[in-house]
mmCIF file of C-alpha atoms in Angstrom:
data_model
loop_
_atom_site.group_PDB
_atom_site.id
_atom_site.type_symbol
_atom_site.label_atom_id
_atom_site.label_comp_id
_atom_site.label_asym_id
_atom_site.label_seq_id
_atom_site.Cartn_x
_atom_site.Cartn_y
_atom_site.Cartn_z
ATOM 1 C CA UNK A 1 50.009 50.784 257.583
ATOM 2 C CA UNK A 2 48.359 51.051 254.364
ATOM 3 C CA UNK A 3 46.004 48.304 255.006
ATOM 4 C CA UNK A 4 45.049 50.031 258.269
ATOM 5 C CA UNK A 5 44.485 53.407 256.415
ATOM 6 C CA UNK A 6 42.272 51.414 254.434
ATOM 7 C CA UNK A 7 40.244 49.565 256.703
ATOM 8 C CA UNK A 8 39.619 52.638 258.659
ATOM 9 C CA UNK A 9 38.411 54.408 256.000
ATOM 10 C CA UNK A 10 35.744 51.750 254.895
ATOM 11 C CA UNK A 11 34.576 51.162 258.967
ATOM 12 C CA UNK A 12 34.111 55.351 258.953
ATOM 13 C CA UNK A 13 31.793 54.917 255.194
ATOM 14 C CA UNK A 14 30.128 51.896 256.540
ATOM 15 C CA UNK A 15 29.328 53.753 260.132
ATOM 16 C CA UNK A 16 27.758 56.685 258.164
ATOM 17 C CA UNK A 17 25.803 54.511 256.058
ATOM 18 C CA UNK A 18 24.804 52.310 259.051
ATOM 19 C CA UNK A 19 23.376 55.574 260.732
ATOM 20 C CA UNK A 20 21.898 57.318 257.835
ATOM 21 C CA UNK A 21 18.621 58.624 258.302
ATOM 22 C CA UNK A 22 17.314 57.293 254.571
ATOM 23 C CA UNK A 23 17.560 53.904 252.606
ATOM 24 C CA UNK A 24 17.348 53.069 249.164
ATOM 25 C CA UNK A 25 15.053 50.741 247.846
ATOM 26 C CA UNK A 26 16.990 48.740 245.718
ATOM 27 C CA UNK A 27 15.911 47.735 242.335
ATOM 28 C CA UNK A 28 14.007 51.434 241.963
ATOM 29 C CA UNK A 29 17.421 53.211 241.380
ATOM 30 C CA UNK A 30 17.542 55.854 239.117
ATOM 31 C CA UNK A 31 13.539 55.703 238.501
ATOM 32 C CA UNK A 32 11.341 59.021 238.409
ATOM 33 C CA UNK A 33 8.920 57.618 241.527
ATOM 34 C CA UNK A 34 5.801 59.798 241.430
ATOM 35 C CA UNK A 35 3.685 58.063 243.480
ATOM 36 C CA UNK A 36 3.685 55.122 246.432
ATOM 37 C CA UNK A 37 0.692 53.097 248.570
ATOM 38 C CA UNK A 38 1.804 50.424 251.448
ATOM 39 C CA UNK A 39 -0.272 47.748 252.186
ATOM 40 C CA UNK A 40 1.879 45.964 255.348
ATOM 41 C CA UNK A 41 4.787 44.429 253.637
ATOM 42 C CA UNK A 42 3.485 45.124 249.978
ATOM 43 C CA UNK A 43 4.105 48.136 248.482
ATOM 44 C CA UNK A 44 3.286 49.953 245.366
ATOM 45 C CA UNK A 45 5.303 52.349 243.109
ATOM 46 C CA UNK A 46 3.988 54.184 239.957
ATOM 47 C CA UNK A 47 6.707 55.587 238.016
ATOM 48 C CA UNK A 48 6.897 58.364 235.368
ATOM 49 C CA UNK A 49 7.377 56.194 231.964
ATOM 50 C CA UNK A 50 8.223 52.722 233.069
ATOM 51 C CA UNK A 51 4.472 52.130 234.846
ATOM 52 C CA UNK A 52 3.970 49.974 238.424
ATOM 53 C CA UNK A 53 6.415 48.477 240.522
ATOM 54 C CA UNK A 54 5.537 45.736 243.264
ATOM 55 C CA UNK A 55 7.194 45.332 245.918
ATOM 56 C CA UNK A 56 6.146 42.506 248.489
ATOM 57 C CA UNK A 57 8.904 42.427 250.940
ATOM 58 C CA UNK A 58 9.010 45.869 252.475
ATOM 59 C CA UNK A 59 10.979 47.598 248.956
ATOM 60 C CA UNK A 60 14.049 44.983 248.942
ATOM 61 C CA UNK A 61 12.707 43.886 245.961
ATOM 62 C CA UNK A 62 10.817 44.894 242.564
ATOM 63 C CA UNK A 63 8.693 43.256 239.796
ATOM 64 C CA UNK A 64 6.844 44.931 237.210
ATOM 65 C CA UNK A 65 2.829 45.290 236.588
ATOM 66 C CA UNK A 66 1.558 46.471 233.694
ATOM 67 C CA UNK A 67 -0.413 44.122 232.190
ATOM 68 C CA UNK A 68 -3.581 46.176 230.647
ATOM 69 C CA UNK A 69 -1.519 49.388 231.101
ATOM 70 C CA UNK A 70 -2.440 52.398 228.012
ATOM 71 C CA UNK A 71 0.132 54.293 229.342
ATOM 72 C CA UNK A 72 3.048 54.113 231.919
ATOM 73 C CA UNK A 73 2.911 57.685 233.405
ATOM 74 C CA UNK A 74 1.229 57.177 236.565
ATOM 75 C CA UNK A 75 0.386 60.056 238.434
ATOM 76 C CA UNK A 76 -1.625 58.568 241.463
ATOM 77 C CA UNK A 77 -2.385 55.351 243.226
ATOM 78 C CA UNK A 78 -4.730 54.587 245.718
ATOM 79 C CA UNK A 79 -5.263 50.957 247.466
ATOM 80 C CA UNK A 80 -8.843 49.780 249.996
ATOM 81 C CA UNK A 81 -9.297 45.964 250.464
ATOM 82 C CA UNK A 82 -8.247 43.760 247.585
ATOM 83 C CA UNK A 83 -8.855 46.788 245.144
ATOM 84 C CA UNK A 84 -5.826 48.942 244.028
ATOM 85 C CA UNK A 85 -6.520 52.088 241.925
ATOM 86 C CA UNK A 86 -4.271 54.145 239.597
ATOM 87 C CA UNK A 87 -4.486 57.046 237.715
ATOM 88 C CA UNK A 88 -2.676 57.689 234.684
ATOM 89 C CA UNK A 89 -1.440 59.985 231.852
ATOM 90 C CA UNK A 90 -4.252 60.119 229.160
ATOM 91 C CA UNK A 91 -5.513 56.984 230.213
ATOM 92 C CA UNK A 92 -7.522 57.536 232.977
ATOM 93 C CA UNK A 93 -8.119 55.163 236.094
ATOM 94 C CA UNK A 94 -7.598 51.670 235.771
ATOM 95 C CA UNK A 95 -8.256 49.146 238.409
ATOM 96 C CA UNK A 96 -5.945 45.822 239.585
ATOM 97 C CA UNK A 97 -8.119 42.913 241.954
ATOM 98 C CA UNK A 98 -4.932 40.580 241.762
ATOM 99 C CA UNK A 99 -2.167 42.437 243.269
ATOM 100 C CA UNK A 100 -1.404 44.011 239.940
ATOM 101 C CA UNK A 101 -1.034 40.867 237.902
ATOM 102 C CA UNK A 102 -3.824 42.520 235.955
ATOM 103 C CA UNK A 103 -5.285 46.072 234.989
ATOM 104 C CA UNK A 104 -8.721 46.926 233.548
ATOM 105 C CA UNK A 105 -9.748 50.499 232.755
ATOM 106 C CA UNK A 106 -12.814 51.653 234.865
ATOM 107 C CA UNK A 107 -13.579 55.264 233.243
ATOM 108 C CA UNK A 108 -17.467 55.231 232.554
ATOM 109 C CA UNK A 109 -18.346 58.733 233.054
ATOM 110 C CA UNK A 110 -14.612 60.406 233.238
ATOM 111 C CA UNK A 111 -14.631 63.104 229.912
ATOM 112 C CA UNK A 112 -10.967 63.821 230.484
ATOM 113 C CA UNK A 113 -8.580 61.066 230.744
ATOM 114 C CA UNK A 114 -5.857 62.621 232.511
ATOM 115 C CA UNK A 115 -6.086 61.648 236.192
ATOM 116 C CA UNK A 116 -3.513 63.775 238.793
ATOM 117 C CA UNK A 117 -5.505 62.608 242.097
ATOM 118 C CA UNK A 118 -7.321 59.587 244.149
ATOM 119 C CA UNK A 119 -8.533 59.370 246.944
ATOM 120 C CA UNK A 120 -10.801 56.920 248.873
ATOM 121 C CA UNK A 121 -13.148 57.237 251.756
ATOM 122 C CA UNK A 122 -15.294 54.217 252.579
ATOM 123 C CA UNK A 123 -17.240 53.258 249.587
ATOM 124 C CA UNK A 124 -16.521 56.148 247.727
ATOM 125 C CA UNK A 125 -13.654 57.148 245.786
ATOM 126 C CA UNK A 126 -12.564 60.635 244.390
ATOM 127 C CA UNK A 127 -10.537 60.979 240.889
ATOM 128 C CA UNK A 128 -9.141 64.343 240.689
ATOM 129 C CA UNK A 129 -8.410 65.533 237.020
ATOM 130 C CA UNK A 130 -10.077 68.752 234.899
ATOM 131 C CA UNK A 131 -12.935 68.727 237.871
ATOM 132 C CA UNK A 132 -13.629 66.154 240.225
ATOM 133 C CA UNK A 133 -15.231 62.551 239.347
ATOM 134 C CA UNK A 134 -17.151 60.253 242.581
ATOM 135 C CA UNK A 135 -17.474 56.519 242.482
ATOM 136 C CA UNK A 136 -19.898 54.518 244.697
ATOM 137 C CA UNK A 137 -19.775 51.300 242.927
ATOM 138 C CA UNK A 138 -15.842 50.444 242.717
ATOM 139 C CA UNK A 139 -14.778 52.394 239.614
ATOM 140 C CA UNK A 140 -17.441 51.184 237.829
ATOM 141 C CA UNK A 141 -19.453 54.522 236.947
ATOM 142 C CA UNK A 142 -18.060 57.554 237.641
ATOM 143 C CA UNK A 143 -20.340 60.539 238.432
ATOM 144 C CA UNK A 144 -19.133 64.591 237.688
ATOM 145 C CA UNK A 145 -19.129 66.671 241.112
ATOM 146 C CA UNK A 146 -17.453 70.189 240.944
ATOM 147 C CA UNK A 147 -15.071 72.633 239.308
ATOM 148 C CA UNK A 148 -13.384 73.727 236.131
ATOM 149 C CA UNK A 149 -10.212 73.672 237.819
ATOM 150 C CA UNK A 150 -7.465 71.006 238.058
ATOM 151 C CA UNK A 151 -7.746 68.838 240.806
ATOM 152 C CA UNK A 152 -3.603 68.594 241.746
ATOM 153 C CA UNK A 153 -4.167 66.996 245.437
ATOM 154 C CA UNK A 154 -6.858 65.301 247.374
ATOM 155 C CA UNK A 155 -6.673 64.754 251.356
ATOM 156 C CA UNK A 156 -10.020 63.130 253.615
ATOM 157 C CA UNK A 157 -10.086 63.220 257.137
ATOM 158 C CA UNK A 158 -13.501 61.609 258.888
ATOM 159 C CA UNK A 159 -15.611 62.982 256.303
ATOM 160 C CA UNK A 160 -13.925 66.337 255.527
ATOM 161 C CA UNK A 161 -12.759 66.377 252.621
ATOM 162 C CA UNK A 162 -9.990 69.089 251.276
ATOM 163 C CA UNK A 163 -9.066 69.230 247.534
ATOM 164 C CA UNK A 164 -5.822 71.457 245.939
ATOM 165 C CA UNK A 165 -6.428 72.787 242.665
ATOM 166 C CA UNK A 166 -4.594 74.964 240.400
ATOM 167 C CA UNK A 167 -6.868 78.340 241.479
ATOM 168 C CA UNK A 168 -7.354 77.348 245.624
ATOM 169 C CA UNK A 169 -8.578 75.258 247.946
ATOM 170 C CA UNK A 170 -12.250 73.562 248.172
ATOM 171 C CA UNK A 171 -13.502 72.401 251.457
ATOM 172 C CA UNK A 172 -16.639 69.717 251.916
ATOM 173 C CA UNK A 173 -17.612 68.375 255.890
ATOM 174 C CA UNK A 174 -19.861 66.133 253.989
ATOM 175 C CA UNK A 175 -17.861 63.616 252.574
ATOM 176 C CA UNK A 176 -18.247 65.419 249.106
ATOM 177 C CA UNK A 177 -21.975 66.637 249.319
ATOM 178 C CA UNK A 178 -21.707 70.280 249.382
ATOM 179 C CA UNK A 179 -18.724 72.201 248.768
ATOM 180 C CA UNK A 180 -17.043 75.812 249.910
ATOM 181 C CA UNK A 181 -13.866 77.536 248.727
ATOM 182 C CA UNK A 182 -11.744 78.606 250.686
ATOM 183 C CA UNK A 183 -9.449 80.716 248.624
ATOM 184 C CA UNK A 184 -8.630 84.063 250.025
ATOM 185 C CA UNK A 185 -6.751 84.956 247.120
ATOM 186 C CA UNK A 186 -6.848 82.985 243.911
ATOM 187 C CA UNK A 187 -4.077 84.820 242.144
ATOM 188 C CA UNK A 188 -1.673 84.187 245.632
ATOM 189 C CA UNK A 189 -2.822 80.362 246.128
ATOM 190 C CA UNK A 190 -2.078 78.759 242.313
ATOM 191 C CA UNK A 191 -1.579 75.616 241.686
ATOM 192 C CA UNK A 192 -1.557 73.700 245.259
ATOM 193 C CA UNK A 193 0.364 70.550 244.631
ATOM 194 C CA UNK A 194 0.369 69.004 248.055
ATOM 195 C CA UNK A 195 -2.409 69.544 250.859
ATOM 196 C CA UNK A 196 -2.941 67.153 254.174
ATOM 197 C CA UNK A 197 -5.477 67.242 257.652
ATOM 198 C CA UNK A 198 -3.751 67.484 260.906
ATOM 199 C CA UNK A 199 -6.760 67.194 263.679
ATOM 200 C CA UNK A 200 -8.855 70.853 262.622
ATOM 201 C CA UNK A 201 -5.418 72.133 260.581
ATOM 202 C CA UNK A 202 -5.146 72.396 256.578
ATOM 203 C CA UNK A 203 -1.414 72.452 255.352
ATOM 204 C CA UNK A 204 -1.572 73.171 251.743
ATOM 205 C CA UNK A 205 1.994 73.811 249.318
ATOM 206 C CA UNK A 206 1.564 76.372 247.151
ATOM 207 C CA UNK A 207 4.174 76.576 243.817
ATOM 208 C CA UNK A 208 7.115 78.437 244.567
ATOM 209 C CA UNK A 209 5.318 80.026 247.549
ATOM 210 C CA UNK A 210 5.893 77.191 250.248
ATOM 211 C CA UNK A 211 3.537 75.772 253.296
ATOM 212 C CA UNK A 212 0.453 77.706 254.031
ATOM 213 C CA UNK A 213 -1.060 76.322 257.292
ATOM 214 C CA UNK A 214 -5.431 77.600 258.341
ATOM 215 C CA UNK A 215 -6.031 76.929 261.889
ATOM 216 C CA UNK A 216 -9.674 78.040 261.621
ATOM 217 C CA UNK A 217 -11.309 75.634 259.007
ATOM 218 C CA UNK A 218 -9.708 77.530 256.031
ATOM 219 C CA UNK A 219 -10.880 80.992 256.847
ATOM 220 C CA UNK A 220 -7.302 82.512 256.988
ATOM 221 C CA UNK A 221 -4.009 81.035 255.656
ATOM 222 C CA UNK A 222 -0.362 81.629 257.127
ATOM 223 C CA UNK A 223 2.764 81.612 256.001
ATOM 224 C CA UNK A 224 4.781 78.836 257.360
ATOM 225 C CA UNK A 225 8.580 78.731 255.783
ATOM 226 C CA UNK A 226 11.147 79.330 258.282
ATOM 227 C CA UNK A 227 13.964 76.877 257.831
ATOM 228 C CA UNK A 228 12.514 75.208 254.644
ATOM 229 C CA UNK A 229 15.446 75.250 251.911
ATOM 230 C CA UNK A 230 13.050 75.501 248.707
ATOM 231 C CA UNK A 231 9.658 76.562 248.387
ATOM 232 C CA UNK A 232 8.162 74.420 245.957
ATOM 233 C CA UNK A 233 6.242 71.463 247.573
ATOM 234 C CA UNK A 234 5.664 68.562 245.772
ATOM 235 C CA UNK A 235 4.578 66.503 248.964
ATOM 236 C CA UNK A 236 2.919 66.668 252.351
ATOM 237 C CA UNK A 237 2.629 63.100 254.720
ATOM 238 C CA UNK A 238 1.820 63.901 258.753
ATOM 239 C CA UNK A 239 1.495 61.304 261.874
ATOM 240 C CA UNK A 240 0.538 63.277 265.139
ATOM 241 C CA UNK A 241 2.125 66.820 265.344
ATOM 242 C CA UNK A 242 4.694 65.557 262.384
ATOM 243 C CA UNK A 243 4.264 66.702 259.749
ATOM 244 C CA UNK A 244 7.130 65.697 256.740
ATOM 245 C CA UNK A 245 7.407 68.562 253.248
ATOM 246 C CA UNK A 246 8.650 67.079 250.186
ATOM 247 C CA UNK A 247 9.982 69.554 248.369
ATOM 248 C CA UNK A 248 12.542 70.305 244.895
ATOM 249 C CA UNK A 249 15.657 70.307 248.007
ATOM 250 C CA UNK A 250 14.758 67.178 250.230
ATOM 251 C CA UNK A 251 12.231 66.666 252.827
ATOM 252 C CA UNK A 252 11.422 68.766 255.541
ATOM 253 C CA UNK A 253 10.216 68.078 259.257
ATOM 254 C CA UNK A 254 8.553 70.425 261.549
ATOM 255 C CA UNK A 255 6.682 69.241 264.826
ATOM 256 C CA UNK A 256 5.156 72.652 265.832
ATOM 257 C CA UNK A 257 2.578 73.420 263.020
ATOM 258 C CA UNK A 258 5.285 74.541 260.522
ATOM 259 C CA UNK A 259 7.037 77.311 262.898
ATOM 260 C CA UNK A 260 10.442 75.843 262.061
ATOM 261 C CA UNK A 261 11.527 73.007 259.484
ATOM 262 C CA UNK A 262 14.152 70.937 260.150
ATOM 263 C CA UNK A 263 16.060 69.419 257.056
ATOM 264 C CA UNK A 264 16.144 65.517 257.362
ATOM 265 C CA UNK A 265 17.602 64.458 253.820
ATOM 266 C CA UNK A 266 20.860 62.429 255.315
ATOM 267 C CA UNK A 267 21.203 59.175 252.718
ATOM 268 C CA UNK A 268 18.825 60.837 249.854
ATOM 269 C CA UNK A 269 20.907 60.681 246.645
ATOM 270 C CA UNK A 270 18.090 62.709 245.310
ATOM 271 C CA UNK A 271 16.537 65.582 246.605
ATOM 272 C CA UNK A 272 13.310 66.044 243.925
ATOM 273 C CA UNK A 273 10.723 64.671 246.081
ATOM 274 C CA UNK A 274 7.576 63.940 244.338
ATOM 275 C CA UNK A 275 6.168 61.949 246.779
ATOM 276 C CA UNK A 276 5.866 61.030 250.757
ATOM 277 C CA UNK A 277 3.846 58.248 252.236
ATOM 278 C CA UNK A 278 3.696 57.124 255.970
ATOM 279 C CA UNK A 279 2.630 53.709 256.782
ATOM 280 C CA UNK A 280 2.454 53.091 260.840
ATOM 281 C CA UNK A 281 6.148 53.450 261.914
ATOM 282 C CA UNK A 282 7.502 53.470 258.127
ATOM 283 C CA UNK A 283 8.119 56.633 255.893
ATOM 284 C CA UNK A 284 8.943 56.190 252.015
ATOM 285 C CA UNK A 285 9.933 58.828 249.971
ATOM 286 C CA UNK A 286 9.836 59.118 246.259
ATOM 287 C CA UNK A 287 12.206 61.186 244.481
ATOM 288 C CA UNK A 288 12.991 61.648 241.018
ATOM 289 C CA UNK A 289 15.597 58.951 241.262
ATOM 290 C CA UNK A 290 14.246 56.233 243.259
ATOM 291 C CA UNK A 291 12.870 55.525 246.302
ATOM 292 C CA UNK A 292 13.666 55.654 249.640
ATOM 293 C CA UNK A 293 13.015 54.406 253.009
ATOM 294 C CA UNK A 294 13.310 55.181 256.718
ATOM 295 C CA UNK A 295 11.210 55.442 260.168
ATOM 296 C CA UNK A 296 9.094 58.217 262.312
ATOM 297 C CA UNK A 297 11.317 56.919 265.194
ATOM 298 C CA UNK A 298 14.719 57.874 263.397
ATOM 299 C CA UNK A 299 13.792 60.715 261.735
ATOM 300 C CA UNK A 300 12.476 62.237 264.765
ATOM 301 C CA UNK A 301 14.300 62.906 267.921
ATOM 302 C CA UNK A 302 12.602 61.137 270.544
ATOM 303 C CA UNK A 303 10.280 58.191 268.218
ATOM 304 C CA UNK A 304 7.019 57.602 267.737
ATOM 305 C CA UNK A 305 6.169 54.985 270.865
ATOM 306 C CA UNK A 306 7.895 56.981 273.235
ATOM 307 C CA UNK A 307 6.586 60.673 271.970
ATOM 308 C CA UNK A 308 2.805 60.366 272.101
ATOM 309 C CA UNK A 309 1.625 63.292 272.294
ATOM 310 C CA UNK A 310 -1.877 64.401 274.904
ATOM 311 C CA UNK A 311 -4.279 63.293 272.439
ATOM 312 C CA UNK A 312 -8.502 64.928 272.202
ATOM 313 C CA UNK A 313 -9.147 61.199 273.404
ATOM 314 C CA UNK A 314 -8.259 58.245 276.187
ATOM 315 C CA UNK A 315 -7.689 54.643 275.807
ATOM 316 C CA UNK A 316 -8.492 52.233 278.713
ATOM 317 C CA UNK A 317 -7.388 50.001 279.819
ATOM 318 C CA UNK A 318 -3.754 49.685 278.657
ATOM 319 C CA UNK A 319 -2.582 46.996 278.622
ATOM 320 C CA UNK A 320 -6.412 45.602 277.167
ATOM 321 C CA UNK A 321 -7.756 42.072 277.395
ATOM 322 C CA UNK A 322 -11.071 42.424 275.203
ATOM 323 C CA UNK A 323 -12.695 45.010 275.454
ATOM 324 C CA UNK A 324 -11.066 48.737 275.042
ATOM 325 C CA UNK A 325 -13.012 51.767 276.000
ATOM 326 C CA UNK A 326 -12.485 55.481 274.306
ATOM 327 C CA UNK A 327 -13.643 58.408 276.018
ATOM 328 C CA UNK A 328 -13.654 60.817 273.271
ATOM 329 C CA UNK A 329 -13.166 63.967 274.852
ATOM 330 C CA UNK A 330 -14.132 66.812 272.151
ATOM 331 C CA UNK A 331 -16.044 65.137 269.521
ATOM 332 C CA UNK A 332 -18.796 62.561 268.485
ATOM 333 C CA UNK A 333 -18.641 61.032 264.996
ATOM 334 C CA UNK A 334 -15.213 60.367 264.568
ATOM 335 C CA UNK A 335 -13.489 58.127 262.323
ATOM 336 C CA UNK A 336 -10.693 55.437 264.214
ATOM 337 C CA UNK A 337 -8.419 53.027 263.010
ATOM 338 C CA UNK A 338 -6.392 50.611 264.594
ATOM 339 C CA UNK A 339 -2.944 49.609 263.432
ATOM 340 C CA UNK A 340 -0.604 46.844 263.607
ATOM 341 C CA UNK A 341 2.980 47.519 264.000
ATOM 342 C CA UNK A 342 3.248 46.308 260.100
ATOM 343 C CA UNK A 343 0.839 49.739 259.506
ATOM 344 C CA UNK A 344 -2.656 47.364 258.104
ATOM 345 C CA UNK A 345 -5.672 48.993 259.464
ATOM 346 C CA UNK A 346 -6.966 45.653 261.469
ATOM 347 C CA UNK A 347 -9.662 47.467 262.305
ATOM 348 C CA UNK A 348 -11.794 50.817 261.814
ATOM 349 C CA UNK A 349 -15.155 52.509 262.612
ATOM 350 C CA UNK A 350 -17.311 55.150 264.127
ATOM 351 C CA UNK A 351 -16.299 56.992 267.724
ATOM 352 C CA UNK A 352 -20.220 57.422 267.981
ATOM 353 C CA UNK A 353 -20.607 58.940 271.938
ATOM 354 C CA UNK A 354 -18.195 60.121 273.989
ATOM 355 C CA UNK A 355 -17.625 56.728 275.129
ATOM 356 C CA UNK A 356 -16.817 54.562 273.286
ATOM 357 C CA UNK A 357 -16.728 50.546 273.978
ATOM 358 C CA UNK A 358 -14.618 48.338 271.516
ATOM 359 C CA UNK A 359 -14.495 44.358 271.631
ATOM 360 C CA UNK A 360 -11.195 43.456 270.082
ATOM 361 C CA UNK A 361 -10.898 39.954 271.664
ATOM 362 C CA UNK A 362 -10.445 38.973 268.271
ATOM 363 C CA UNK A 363 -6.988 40.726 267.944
ATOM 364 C CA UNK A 364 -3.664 38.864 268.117
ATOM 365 C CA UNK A 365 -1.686 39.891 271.378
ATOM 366 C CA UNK A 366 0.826 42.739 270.374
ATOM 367 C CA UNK A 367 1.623 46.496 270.237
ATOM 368 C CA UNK A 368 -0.956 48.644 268.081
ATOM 369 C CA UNK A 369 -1.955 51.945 267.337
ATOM 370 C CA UNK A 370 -5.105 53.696 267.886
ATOM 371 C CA UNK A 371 -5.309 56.593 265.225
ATOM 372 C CA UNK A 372 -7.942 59.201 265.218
ATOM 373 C CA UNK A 373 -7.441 62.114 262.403
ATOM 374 C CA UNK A 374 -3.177 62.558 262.446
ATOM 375 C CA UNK A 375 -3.604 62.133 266.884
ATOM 376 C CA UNK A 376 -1.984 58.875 267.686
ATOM 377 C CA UNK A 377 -1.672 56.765 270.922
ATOM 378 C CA UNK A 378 -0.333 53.438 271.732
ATOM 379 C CA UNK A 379 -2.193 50.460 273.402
ATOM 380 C CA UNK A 380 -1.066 46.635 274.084
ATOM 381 C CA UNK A 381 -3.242 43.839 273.400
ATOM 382 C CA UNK A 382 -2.376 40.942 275.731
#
């Protein structure tokens, strides 16, 4: 009988376990995770003291790169092509061509070296810090563009570009040209850790003061709390009308433009989350004490192939052969990308007309994902 107890008890742990809605990464356990990019199976952790972690089997396992490293407080890391950038604590940005095997500082121009933000659009790249730095020559020269203030959070959708500071929000449709704030109320909106585009919506967190949410290009700013646990946001990730709040009490989901959050934290051993990436169907989390792993399709009720949502465009035909045609049905000059089902961009460009004709005769056959702003559709290549 006592054997039965027994083996009951471990089929009921391993049952919850089997159905928990996070994962641990192993290896990262107990490590303050402040930041995470995903390149298909290859992921990248910076950590607060012990530098980068590399990951090249989808987090099951973890080497260390800091070779060339000043400093191991990383606050930031972004990755386009070959190149991965990294920001760090009083050292600046430094730049990796090899996978991380290798780090070389790239701060020509950069007064401060303390970089909180990075961001990439194209061929230019935006360092956040005391005011915000521009690259158009891969790190190499670095070239002052606005503000006084810190630069906490960086977001770029097309070429709108939305920055988070510690006194408001600053808005550029230019890709960086010309800038606007849209603060309403400095004093109200300090220190705006997390901020992310959802089609024409800003979400920005705002310290101790929760999700603020502008439906009309960052003219007015609402209140959006109900059901969130703790209002200090550390982290904002979205894919279609989810959007996912990392906050000091877990991670929050809402589907309806922050009207109710919905606490998905099942299998987190730690609820400080300083960080949320999503990366096609995959969501990682970074927390103060490791990181953690999970999918759109379980943390959601219905999944992300099954839920798409009436997107602004139209894919046809579906199933495609070689060519695919968009009819873009609100606006020109949109940025696409399409994505395999291991989340790498195998291609991205330029919805130019309202009809749009792609060849992609050159993709493999498959399931993919055509991705305009957060809007998101499904289309099989055969």
């Amino acid at each position: 009988m006592k054997k039965l107890i027994i083996f009951i008890i471990l089929l009921i742990i391993n049952t919850l376990f089997s159905y928990a809605q996070w994962e641990e990464c192993k290896g990262l356990s107990g490590k303050n995770v402040r930041c995470i990019a995903v390149k298909g199976d290859t992921i990248f952790a910076g950590t607060w003291g012990e530098g980068v972690f590399l990951s090249t089997d989808n987090g099951n396992s973890w080497t260390t790169k800091n070779n060339g490293l000043t400093n191991l407080i990383v606050n930031c890391i972004a990755i386009t092509d070959d190149k991965i950038f990294i920001g760090i604590w009083e050292g600046g940005v430094f730049l990796s061509t090899d996978n991380g095997e290798n780090w070389i500082a790239r701060n020509n121009g950069i007064e401060i070296l303390e970089v909180l933000s990075l961001a990439i659009n194209d061929n230019k790249i935006f360092a956040g810090e005391i005011g915000l730095y521009y690259s158009t020559d891969k790190g190499n020269n670095w070239i002052f563009d606005i503000g006084t203030y810190i630069i906490y959070s960086i977001d770029i959708s097309n070429d709108t570009v939305i920055l988070g500071t510690d006194y408001g929000i600053f808005l550029s449709s230019d890709n960086g040209q010309n800038w606007s704030n849209k603060t309403t109320d400095e004093i109200s909106f300090r220190h705006i850790y997390s901020i992310a585009i959802c089609n024409n919506n800003y979400i920005i967190g705002v310290e101790l003061k929760g999700i603020f949410i502008s439906t009309d290009n960052g003219y007015n700013w609402i209140e959006k709390n109900n059901g969130l646990k703790n209002l200090q946001i550390y982290s904002i990730a979205n894919i279609r009308n989810y959007i996912f709040a990392g906050t000091g009490n877990g991670i929050f989901l809402t589907s309806n433009l922050g009207n109710k959050w919905i606490e998905k934290n099942d299998g987190l051993t730690n609820l400080h989350i300083n960080s949320i990436i999503i990366s096609g169907n995959r969501i990682f989390a970074g927390t103060f004490g490791g990181l953690f792993k999970s999918s759109i399709s379980k943390l959601t009720s219905t999944g992300l192939i099954n839920n798409i949502d009436t997107n602004s465009f139209e894919i046809i035909p579906n199933p495609a052969y070689d060519i695919l045609i968009i009819k873009n049905q609100n606006n020109k000059n949109l940025r696409f990308k399409i994505i395999n089902l291991f989340g790498i961009i195998v291609s991205q460009g330029l919805l130019t007309e309202e009809k749009t004709i792609l060849n992609i005769s050159g993709l493999s056959s498959g399931v993919y994902f055509f991705r305009v702003g957060c809007e998101t559709t499904k289309f099989i290549k055969q």
